[in-house]
Coordinates of C-alpha atoms in Angstrom, one line a residue:
X180 CA -5.2 -4.7 -0.4
X181 CA -6.9 -1.8 -2.1
X182 CA -3.8 -0.6 -4.0
X183 CA -3.0 -4.2 -5.1
X184 CA -6.5 -4.5 -6.6
X185 CA -6.3 -1.1 -8.2
X186 CA -2.9 -1.8 -9.8
X187 CA -4.4 -5.1 -11.1
X188 CA -7.3 -3.2 -12.7
X189 CA -4.9 -0.5 -14.1
X190 CA -2.8 -3.2 -15.8
X191 CA -5.8 -4.5 -17.6
X192 CA -7.6 -1.3 -18.4
X193 CA -6.5 2.3 -18.9
X194 CA -8.3 3.7 -15.8
X195 CA -5.5 5.8 -14.2
X196 CA -6.2 9.5 -14.2
X197 CA -2.5 10.4 -14.7
X198 CA -1.9 10.4 -18.5
X199 CA 1.7 9.0 -18.4
X200 CA 1.0 5.4 -19.5
X201 CA 3.2 4.0 -22.2
X202 CA 2.8 0.9 -24.4
X203 CA 6.3 -0.2 -23.3
X204 CA 5.0 -0.6 -19.7
X205 CA 3.0 -3.6 -20.7
X206 CA 6.2 -5.4 -21.8
X207 CA 7.5 -5.6 -18.2
X208 CA 7.6 -9.3 -17.3
X209 CA 5.7 -8.8 -14.0
X210 CA 3.0 -6.9 -16.0
X211 CA 1.7 -9.9 -17.9
X212 CA -1.6 -11.4 -16.9
X213 CA -3.0 -14.8 -17.6
X214 CA -6.5 -13.9 -18.7
X215 CA -8.9 -16.8 -19.3
X216 CA -10.9 -16.7 -22.5
X217 CA -14.3 -17.6 -20.9
X218 CA -16.8 -14.7 -21.0
X219 CA -14.3 -12.5 -22.7
X220 CA -17.0 -10.4 -24.5
X221 CA -18.4 -9.2 -21.1
X222 CA -14.9 -8.4 -19.9
X223 CA -14.2 -6.3 -23.0
X224 CA -17.5 -4.4 -22.7
X225 CA -16.6 -3.5 -19.1
X226 CA -13.1 -2.5 -20.1
X227 CA -14.4 -0.2 -22.9
X228 CA -16.9 1.4 -20.6
X229 CA -14.3 2.0 -17.9
X230 CA -11.8 3.5 -20.4
X231 CA -14.4 5.7 -22.1
X232 CA -16.0 7.2 -18.9
X233 CA -14.1 9.8 -16.9
X234 CA -16.8 9.6 -14.2
X235 CA -16.2 5.8 -13.7
X236 CA -12.4 6.4 -13.5
X237 CA -12.9 9.0 -10.8
X238 CA -15.4 6.8 -9.0
X239 CA -12.8 3.9 -9.0
X240 CA -10.1 6.1 -7.7
X241 CA -12.4 7.5 -5.0
X242 CA -13.2 3.9 -3.8
X243 CA -9.5 3.1 -3.6
X244 CA -8.7 6.3 -1.7
X245 CA -11.6 5.8 0.7
X246 CA -10.4 2.3 1.5
X247 CA -6.8 3.6 1.9
X248 CA -7.9 6.5 4.2
X249 CA -9.7 3.9 6.3
X250 CA -6.6 1.8 6.6
X251 CA -4.6 4.9 7.7
X252 CA -7.4 5.7 10.2
X253 CA -6.9 2.1 11.5
X254 CA -3.3 3.2 12.2
X255 CA -4.8 5.7 14.7
X256 CA -7.5 3.5 16.2
X257 CA -5.5 0.3 16.6
X258 CA -2.8 1.7 19.0
X259 CA -5.5 3.6 21.0
X260 CA -7.8 0.5 21.2
X261 CA -5.0 -2.0 22.0
X262 CA -3.2 0.1 24.6
X263 CA -6.5 1.2 26.4
X264 CA -7.8 -2.4 26.5
X265 CA -4.5 -3.7 27.9
X266 CA -3.9 -0.9 30.5
X267 CA -7.6 -1.2 31.6
X268 CA -6.6 -4.5 33.2
X269 CA -5.0 -2.5 36.0
X270 CA -8.5 -1.7 37.3
X271 CA -8.9 -5.5 38.1
X272 CA -5.4 -6.0 39.6
X273 CA -5.4 -2.7 41.5
X274 CA -9.0 -1.7 42.4
X275 CA -8.0 1.8 43.5
X276 CA -7.0 2.7 39.8
X277 CA -9.6 5.1 38.3
X278 CA -10.5 5.8 34.7
X279 CA -8.4 9.0 34.7
X280 CA -5.4 7.0 35.7
X281 CA -6.0 4.6 32.8
X282 CA -6.2 7.5 30.3
X283 CA -2.9 9.1 31.6
X284 CA -1.0 5.7 31.6
X285 CA -2.3 5.0 28.1
X286 CA -1.1 8.4 26.8
X287 CA 2.3 7.8 28.3
X288 CA 2.4 4.3 26.8
X289 CA 1.5 5.7 23.4
X290 CA 4.2 8.4 23.6
X291 CA 6.8 5.7 24.4
X292 CA 5.4 3.4 21.7
X293 CA 5.6 5.9 18.9
X294 CA 9.0 7.3 20.1
X295 CA 10.7 3.8 19.6
X296 CA 8.9 3.2 16.3
X297 CA 12.0 4.4 14.4
X298 CA 14.1 1.5 15.8
X299 CA 12.3 -0.9 13.4
X300 CA 10.6 -4.2 13.8
X301 CA 13.7 -6.2 12.8
X302 CA 15.5 -5.1 16.0
X303 CA 12.9 -6.8 18.2
X304 CA 11.8 -9.4 15.6
X305 CA 13.2 -12.4 17.7
X306 CA 10.9 -11.5 20.6
X307 CA 7.7 -11.1 18.5
X308 CA 7.1 -14.8 17.6
X309 CA 7.5 -16.2 21.1
X310 CA 5.5 -13.4 22.7
X311 CA 2.5 -13.9 20.4
X312 CA 2.8 -17.7 20.8
X313 CA 2.6 -17.2 24.6
X314 CA -0.3 -14.8 24.2
X315 CA -2.4 -17.3 22.1
X316 CA -1.5 -20.2 24.4
X317 CA -2.5 -18.1 27.5
X318 CA -5.9 -17.3 25.8
X319 CA -6.5 -20.9 25.0
X320 CA -5.4 -22.1 28.5
X321 CA -7.5 -19.6 30.4
X322 CA -10.5 -20.5 28.1
X323 CA -10.2 -24.2 29.0
X324 CA -9.8 -23.4 32.7
X325 CA -13.0 -21.3 32.7
X326 CA -14.9 -23.9 30.7
X327 CA -14.0 -26.6 33.2
X328 CA -14.6 -24.4 36.3
X329 CA -17.8 -22.6 35.4
X330 CA -20.1 -23.9 32.7
X331 CA -19.2 -26.1 29.8
X332 CA -22.7 -25.9 28.4
X333 CA -21.7 -22.8 26.5
X334 CA -20.4 -25.2 23.8
X335 CA -24.0 -25.3 22.6
X336 CA -23.3 -21.9 21.1
X337 CA -21.9 -23.7 18.1
X338 CA -25.5 -24.5 17.1
X339 CA -26.5 -21.8 14.6
X340 CA -30.2 -22.0 15.7
X341 CA -29.2 -19.8 18.7
X342 CA -28.5 -16.9 16.3
X343 CA -32.2 -17.1 15.4
X344 CA -33.3 -17.3 19.1
X345 CA -31.0 -14.3 19.9
X346 CA -32.5 -12.1 17.3
X347 CA -36.0 -13.3 18.1
X348 CA -35.7 -12.2 21.8
X349 CA -34.6 -8.6 21.0
X350 CA -33.8 -7.9 17.4
X351 CA -32.8 -4.3 17.9
X352 CA -30.3 -5.1 20.7
X353 CA -29.0 -8.1 18.7
X354 CA -28.5 -5.9 15.7
X355 CA -26.6 -3.3 17.9
X356 CA -24.3 -6.1 19.2
X357 CA -23.1 -7.1 15.7
X358 CA -20.5 -4.3 15.9
X359 CA -19.0 -6.1 18.9
X360 CA -19.1 -9.5 17.1
X361 CA -17.1 -7.9 14.2
X362 CA -14.3 -7.0 16.6
X363 CA -13.8 -10.7 17.3
X364 CA -12.6 -11.2 13.7
X365 CA -10.9 -7.9 12.7
X366 CA -7.7 -8.6 14.6
X367 CA -7.2 -12.2 13.5
X368 CA -7.5 -11.4 9.8
X369 CA -4.6 -9.0 10.0
X370 CA -2.2 -11.9 10.0
X371 CA -2.9 -12.4 6.3
X372 CA -1.1 -9.1 5.7
X373 CA 2.1 -11.2 6.3
X374 CA 1.8 -12.9 3.0
X375 CA 4.8 -10.8 1.8
X376 CA 7.0 -12.7 4.3
X377 CA 5.3 -16.2 4.5
X378 CA 3.6 -18.6 2.1
X379 CA -0.1 -19.0 1.9
X380 CA 0.1 -22.5 3.3
X381 CA 2.1 -21.4 6.4
X382 CA -0.4 -18.7 7.3
X383 CA -3.4 -21.0 6.7
X384 CA -1.7 -23.7 8.9
X385 CA -1.0 -21.3 11.8
X386 CA -4.5 -19.8 11.6
X387 CA -6.3 -23.1 11.5
X388 CA -4.2 -24.9 14.2
X389 CA -3.2 -22.1 16.6
X390 CA -4.9 -18.7 16.1
X391 CA -8.5 -19.9 15.5
X392 CA -8.7 -22.6 18.2
X393 CA -7.1 -20.3 20.9
X394 CA -9.5 -17.4 20.0
X395 CA -12.5 -19.7 20.1
X396 CA -11.4 -21.2 23.5
X397 CA -10.8 -17.7 24.8
X398 CA -14.3 -16.4 23.9
X399 CA -16.0 -19.6 25.1
X400 CA -14.1 -19.4 28.4
X401 CA -15.3 -15.8 28.9
X402 CA -18.9 -16.9 28.1
X403 CA -18.6 -19.7 30.7
X404 CA -17.3 -17.2 33.3
X405 CA -20.1 -14.8 32.6
X406 CA -22.7 -17.5 33.1
X407 CA -21.7 -17.4 36.8
X408 CA -20.6 -13.7 37.0
X409 CA -22.9 -11.8 34.8
X410 CA -22.0 -8.5 36.5
X411 CA -18.4 -8.6 35.2
X412 CA -19.3 -8.1 31.5
X413 CA -17.3 -4.9 31.2
X414 CA -14.0 -6.6 32.0
X415 CA -14.8 -10.2 31.3
X416 CA -11.3 -11.1 30.0
X417 CA -9.2 -9.8 32.9
X418 CA -11.8 -10.8 35.5
X419 CA -11.8 -14.4 34.2
X420 CA -8.0 -14.8 34.7
X421 CA -7.1 -17.0 37.7
X422 CA -5.5 -14.9 40.5
X423 CA -2.2 -16.8 40.5
X424 CA -1.3 -15.9 36.9
X425 CA -3.0 -12.5 36.6
X426 CA 0.2 -10.4 36.5
X427 CA 2.1 -12.6 34.0
X428 CA -0.9 -12.6 31.7
X429 CA -1.3 -8.8 32.1
X430 CA 2.3 -8.4 31.1
X431 CA 1.9 -10.7 28.0
X432 CA -1.3 -8.8 27.1
X433 CA 0.5 -5.5 27.1
X434 CA 3.3 -6.9 25.0
X435 CA 0.7 -8.2 22.5
X436 CA -0.9 -4.7 22.4
X437 CA 2.6 -3.2 21.7
X438 CA 3.2 -5.7 18.8
X439 CA -0.3 -5.1 17.4
X440 CA 0.2 -1.3 17.5
X441 CA 3.7 -1.4 16.0
X442 CA 2.5 -3.7 13.2
X443 CA -0.5 -1.5 12.3
X444 CA 1.7 1.6 12.4
X445 CA 4.3 -0.1 10.0
X446 CA 1.4 -1.1 7.7
X447 CA 0.2 2.5 7.7
X448 CA 3.8 3.6 6.7
X449 CA 3.7 1.1 3.8
X450 CA 0.2 2.3 2.7
X451 CA 1.4 5.9 2.7
X452 CA 4.5 4.9 0.7
X453 CA 2.4 3.2 -1.9
X454 CA 0.1 6.2 -2.1
X455 CA 3.2 8.4 -2.8
X456 CA 4.3 6.0 -5.5
X457 CA 0.9 6.2 -7.3
X458 CA 0.8 10.0 -7.1
X459 CA -1.8 10.2 -4.3
X460 CA 0.1 11.6 -1.4
X461 CA 2.7 14.4 -0.8
X462 CA 6.3 13.2 -1.0
X463 CA 7.7 12.6 2.4
X464 CA 11.0 11.5 3.9
X465 CA 11.1 7.6 4.1
X466 CA 13.7 5.8 6.3
X467 CA 14.5 2.1 5.9
X468 CA 14.9 0.4 9.2
X469 CA 16.0 -3.0 8.0
X470 CA 18.7 -4.3 5.7
X471 CA 17.0 -7.6 5.2
X472 CA 13.3 -6.8 4.9
X473 CA 12.5 -4.1 2.4
X474 CA 8.9 -3.6 3.7
X475 CA 10.1 -2.2 7.1
X476 CA 10.1 1.5 6.7
X477 CA 9.6 4.6 9.0
X478 CA 8.1 7.9 8.0
X479 CA 8.8 10.5 10.7
X480 CA 6.0 13.0 9.9
X481 CA 3.3 10.3 9.6
X482 CA 4.6 8.7 12.9
X483 CA 4.1 11.9 14.9
X484 CA 0.8 12.7 13.2
X485 CA -0.5 9.2 14.2
X486 CA 0.7 9.8 17.7
X487 CA -1.1 13.2 18.0
X488 CA -4.3 11.7 16.6
X489 CA -4.1 8.6 18.9
X490 CA -3.6 10.7 22.0
X491 CA -6.5 13.0 20.9
X492 CA -8.7 9.9 20.5
X493 CA -7.8 8.4 23.9
X494 CA -8.4 11.8 25.7
X495 CA -11.6 12.6 23.9
X496 CA -13.1 9.1 23.8
X497 CA -12.2 7.5 27.1
X498 CA -14.6 4.5 26.7
X499 CA -13.2 1.4 24.9
X500 CA -16.7 0.6 23.7
X501 CA -16.8 3.9 21.8
X502 CA -13.2 3.4 20.5
X503 CA -14.2 -0.1 19.5
X504 CA -17.1 1.3 17.5
X505 CA -14.8 3.7 15.7
X506 CA -12.5 0.8 15.0
X507 CA -15.4 -1.2 13.5
X508 CA -16.3 1.7 11.2
X509 CA -12.8 1.9 9.8
X510 CA -12.5 -1.9 9.5
X511 CA -15.8 -2.5 7.7
X512 CA -15.1 0.5 5.5
X513 CA -11.9 -1.1 4.2
X514 CA -13.7 -4.5 3.8
X515 CA -16.5 -3.0 1.7
X516 CA -14.1 -1.1 -0.6
X517 CA -12.0 -4.2 -1.1
X518 CA -15.0 -6.4 -1.8
X519 CA -16.3 -4.0 -4.5
X520 CA -12.9 -4.0 -6.1
X521 CA -12.7 -7.8 -6.0
X522 CA -16.1 -8.0 -7.7
X523 CA -14.8 -5.7 -10.5
X524 CA -11.6 -7.9 -10.8
X525 CA -13.8 -11.0 -11.0
X526 CA -15.8 -9.5 -13.9
X527 CA -13.0 -7.7 -15.7
X528 CA -9.9 -9.9 -15.3
X529 CA -10.7 -13.3 -13.9
X530 CA -13.9 -13.5 -16.0
X531 CA -15.8 -15.7 -13.6
X532 CA -19.3 -16.9 -14.2
X533 CA -21.9 -14.2 -13.4
X534 CA -23.8 -16.6 -11.1
X535 CA -20.7 -17.1 -8.9
X536 CA -20.1 -13.3 -8.9
X537 CA -23.6 -12.6 -7.7
X538 CA -23.3 -15.3 -5.1
X539 CA -20.1 -13.8 -3.8
X540 CA -21.5 -10.3 -3.8
X541 CA -24.7 -11.2 -1.9
X542 CA -22.8 -13.2 0.8
X543 CA -19.8 -10.9 1.4
X544 CA -21.1 -7.5 0.5
X545 CA -24.5 -8.3 2.1
X546 CA -22.8 -9.3 5.4
X547 CA -20.5 -6.2 5.4
X548 CA -23.5 -3.8 4.7
X549 CA -25.3 -5.4 7.7
X550 CA -22.3 -5.0 10.0
X551 CA -21.7 -1.4 8.7
X552 CA -25.2 -0.4 9.5
X553 CA -24.7 -1.7 13.0
X554 CA -21.5 0.2 13.7
X555 CA -22.9 3.4 12.2
X556 CA -25.6 3.7 14.9
X557 CA -22.8 4.6 17.4
X558 CA -21.5 7.5 15.3
X559 CA -23.0 10.0 17.8
X560 CA -21.1 8.6 20.7
X561 CA -17.8 10.0 19.5
X562 CA -16.7 7.5 16.8
X563 CA -17.5 10.3 14.3
X564 CA -14.0 11.5 15.1
X565 CA -12.5 8.6 13.1
X566 CA -14.7 9.4 10.1
X567 CA -13.5 13.0 10.2
X568 CA -9.9 11.8 10.3
X569 CA -10.5 9.5 7.4
X570 CA -12.2 12.3 5.4
X571 CA -9.2 14.6 6.0
X572 CA -6.8 12.0 4.8
X573 CA -9.0 11.2 1.8
X574 CA -9.2 14.9 0.7
X575 CA -5.4 15.2 1.1
X576 CA -4.9 12.2 -1.2
X577 CA -7.6 13.2 -3.8
X578 CA -6.4 16.8 -4.0
X579 CA -2.8 15.8 -4.4
X580 CA -3.7 13.3 -7.2
X581 CA -5.7 16.0 -8.9
X582 CA -2.8 18.5 -8.6
X583 CA -0.3 15.9 -10.0
X584 CA -2.6 15.3 -13.0
X585 CA -2.9 19.1 -13.7
X586 CA 0.9 19.5 -13.3
X587 CA 1.6 16.7 -15.8
X588 CA -0.9 18.0 -18.3
X589 CA 0.6 21.5 -18.1
X590 CA 4.1 20.1 -18.7
X591 CA 2.8 18.2 -21.8
X592 CA 1.2 21.4 -23.2
X593 CA 4.4 23.4 -22.7
X594 CA 7.0 20.9 -23.9
X595 CA 9.3 22.0 -26.7
X596 CA 8.2 21.0 -30.2
X597 CA 10.4 19.0 -32.5
X598 CA 10.3 21.9 -35.1
X599 CA 12.0 24.2 -32.6
X600 CA 14.6 21.5 -31.9
X601 CA 15.3 21.1 -35.6
X602 CA 15.7 24.9 -36.0
X603 CA 18.3 24.9 -33.2
X604 CA 20.4 22.3 -35.0
X605 CA 22.6 19.6 -33.5
X606 CA 24.6 22.1 -31.4
X607 CA 21.3 23.3 -29.9
X608 CA 22.4 26.9 -30.5
X609 CA 25.0 26.8 -27.8
X610 CA 28.4 25.2 -27.0
X611 CA 28.5 21.4 -26.4
X612 CA 31.0 20.6 -23.7
X613 CA 32.3 16.9 -23.4
X614 CA 30.4 14.9 -20.8
X615 CA 27.0 13.4 -20.0
X616 CA 24.3 15.6 -18.5
X617 CA 21.3 14.2 -16.7
X618 CA 18.1 16.3 -16.7
X619 CA 15.4 15.0 -14.3
X620 CA 11.8 15.7 -15.2
X621 CA 8.4 13.9 -15.0
X622 CA 7.6 13.8 -18.8
X623 CA 7.6 10.3 -20.3
X624 CA 7.6 11.7 -23.8
X625 CA 9.0 14.9 -25.5
X626 CA 11.5 17.6 -24.5
X627 CA 10.6 19.4 -21.2
X628 CA 10.2 23.2 -21.2
X629 CA 12.9 23.5 -18.5
X630 CA 15.5 22.4 -21.1
X631 CA 14.7 25.5 -23.1
X632 CA 15.4 27.6 -20.0
X633 CA 18.8 25.8 -19.6
X634 CA 19.7 26.6 -23.2
X635 CA 18.8 30.2 -22.8
X636 CA 20.7 30.8 -19.5
X637 CA 23.7 28.4 -19.4
X638 CA 26.8 29.2 -21.5
X639 CA 27.2 25.5 -22.5
X640 CA 25.5 22.2 -22.2
X641 CA 26.9 18.6 -22.2
X642 CA 27.7 16.8 -25.5
X643 CA 25.4 14.0 -24.5
X644 CA 22.1 14.8 -22.6
X645 CA 19.8 12.3 -21.0
X646 CA 16.3 13.3 -20.0
X647 CA 15.6 11.1 -16.9
X648 CA 12.0 10.3 -15.8
X649 CA 11.3 8.4 -12.6
X650 CA 8.1 6.6 -13.3
X651 CA 5.9 4.3 -11.1
X652 CA 4.1 1.6 -13.0
X653 CA 1.0 -0.3 -11.7
X654 CA 3.0 -3.5 -10.7
X655 CA 4.4 -4.3 -7.3
X656 CA 8.0 -4.8 -8.5
X657 CA 10.1 -4.1 -11.6
X658 CA 13.0 -6.5 -12.2
X659 CA 16.4 -4.6 -12.1
X660 CA 17.2 -5.8 -15.6
X661 CA 14.1 -4.0 -16.9
X662 CA 14.4 -0.9 -14.8
X663 CA 15.7 1.5 -17.5
X664 CA 14.0 2.1 -20.8
X665 CA 16.0 4.2 -23.4
X666 CA 15.2 5.8 -26.7
X667 CA 16.6 8.6 -28.8
X668 CA 15.2 12.1 -28.8
X669 CA 15.7 14.0 -32.1
X670 CA 18.1 12.7 -34.9
X671 CA 21.3 10.8 -33.9
X672 CA 23.6 13.8 -34.3
X673 CA 21.9 15.6 -31.4
X674 CA 23.0 13.0 -28.9
X675 CA 19.8 13.4 -26.9
X676 CA 18.3 10.4 -25.0
X677 CA 15.2 9.7 -23.0
X678 CA 15.6 7.4 -20.0
X679 CA 12.5 6.2 -18.1
X680 CA 13.5 4.6 -14.8
X681 CA 10.5 2.4 -13.9
X682 CA 9.6 1.4 -10.3
X683 CA 6.8 -0.7 -9.0
X684 CA 4.7 0.7 -6.1
X685 CA 6.4 -1.6 -3.6
X686 CA 9.9 -1.1 -5.0
X687 CA 12.3 0.7 -2.7
X688 CA 15.0 3.2 -3.9
X689 CA 17.9 1.5 -2.0
X690 CA 20.7 2.9 -4.3
X691 CA 22.2 6.3 -3.6
X692 CA 22.4 8.8 -6.4
X693 CA 26.0 7.8 -7.5
X694 CA 25.0 4.1 -7.9
X695 CA 21.8 5.1 -9.6
X696 CA 23.7 7.2 -12.1
X697 CA 26.3 4.4 -12.7
X698 CA 23.5 1.9 -13.4
X699 CA 21.9 4.4 -15.7
X700 CA 25.1 5.0 -17.7
X701 CA 25.8 1.3 -18.0
X702 CA 22.3 0.7 -19.3
X703 CA 22.8 3.6 -21.8
X704 CA 26.0 2.0 -23.0
X705 CA 24.2 -1.3 -23.6
X706 CA 21.5 0.6 -25.5
X707 CA 24.0 2.3 -27.8
X708 CA 25.9 -1.0 -28.3
X709 CA 22.7 -2.7 -29.2
X710 CA 21.7 0.1 -31.6
X711 CA 25.1 0.0 -33.2
X712 CA 24.9 -3.8 -33.7
X713 CA 21.4 -3.4 -35.3
X714 CA 22.8 -0.7 -37.6
X715 CA 25.7 -3.0 -38.5
X716 CA 23.4 -5.8 -39.3
X717 CA 21.4 -3.5 -41.6
X718 CA 24.5 -2.4 -43.4
X719 CA 25.6 -6.0 -43.8
X720 CA 22.3 -6.7 -45.6
X721 CA 22.8 -3.7 -47.9
X722 CA 24.1 -4.9 -51.3
X723 CA 25.9 -1.6 -52.0
X724 CA 28.0 -1.8 -48.9
X725 CA 31.5 -3.2 -49.7
X726 CA 33.1 -2.8 -46.3
X727 CA 32.1 -2.6 -42.7
X728 CA 30.6 0.8 -41.7
X729 CA 33.1 2.2 -39.2
X730 CA 30.6 4.9 -38.0
X731 CA 28.5 2.2 -36.4
X732 CA 31.3 1.5 -33.9
X733 CA 32.1 5.0 -32.8
X734 CA 30.3 8.1 -31.4
X735 CA 31.2 11.6 -32.4
X736 CA 30.6 14.7 -30.3
X737 CA 29.8 18.0 -32.1
X738 CA 33.5 19.0 -31.9
X739 CA 34.6 15.8 -33.7
X740 CA 36.0 13.9 -30.7
X741 CA 35.7 10.2 -31.3
X742 CA 34.4 7.8 -28.6
X743 CA 35.0 4.1 -29.3
X744 CA 32.2 1.8 -28.3
X745 CA 34.8 -0.7 -27.3
X746 CA 35.6 1.3 -24.1
X747 CA 33.0 1.8 -21.4
X748 CA 31.4 5.3 -21.6
X749 CA 31.7 5.6 -17.8
X750 CA 35.5 5.6 -18.0

């Protein structure tokens, strides 16, 4: 969410702190935006202000990184919360189970859960759908049973006037309880993250006709049960299950907790990967767990880090109420950052009427601020741990982005000037051996300083040299046909080329190095052929040219070896 919004803003305004943007990036087909003409002047003013102010650029990046660090914090809280809540049901089924037993079983559960994370979701994908369908149906079924058995008058709760009465009776207690109300919604909205696999219509259909009705029936059923059993508020769900189906529902609840935890952990991996792509996280080993779905990845270091953090959270905060409060802080933090970015997108890109923007801001941001104030009151109870965790992740990301920016600026300052290259001549002051050399660096323009060290220390260099830059652009995907961008460096006789391999922040490097190099060489061949054709057309238009220029169809290395463009360069 936050990265998608940030990339949208980066496409429309030059707000990225890393100075590697090129005009050619905007010609990628997925880069183009349909910008309405209404209120264009306001949009341009905002754009100019953003591009001119370094403080605003940093503030925008900070908002994105705060939101992302909260999502990664969710990757710690969700497994801890889900597992603890599910295992706690044992205290109802087996009365002799104590709180210490719940904590120990939860820790064991978490260790097993994170140990099998590397298997990948696709291996157990067939079981996920039926399991969640059973889970929602059991929620709805138990809710209907409790409504019929206990007190159906709780249906009056749909009347909004009861909100007013609730706050009037005890406004402070009602305000405190808003954090718990928030947890009723935070899990269900996570299904909209599946938009990468399903259409908007399919998700809206499932949400409207399965998820929402079952959740409403489940909560109404628990309310009806509590009307007759007010002392069971701490374990209202498991206490309200009929004795005959307790253990099957307990099993389904644990499976649902497993699925929720795995899904959130996978989402955290995806978030870290996108952070790496945008230069905001240290580069880590990424393993792809599925041949079919490119979004299913596994990052070993992050996995074990999340496990250690989740175990620490469970052991230090044994109460699910306190963990729930920590979960609320992380969730509302993400929501607030996303809403602020959406408001900026509405003003800058969508150019929506200012009245509608204000209306949206007051409703959504106003609600989120109220909820956030409610969950913050429990920060002394132990949920401060999650804020500390999010702050650590934030500083890692911000410092890494700052270091990447310094490194790139240093490389730009130290790059070899064109005057030095011209003094060296086409042989570059050394021996040019037949072949193609690929020199990887991060510069999108100019000759990197490392090339000068190669010339000084190596006895020979290749007759054709390609400076390869792997660059991430602020779009989700780059079409393979637009992956490589070539241009010449220095005059033609030098046989030096610049290649920029462009990837979107959600693109995956599936090709191995041999396939990557083969694709690169084939693209280079197409570039040289196209260049030769353009030169041939220019010579045809020249009135002084009596015959076809043979030089436009061949390549010469410094030693005079002729390479015909009719034969592939790779062979």
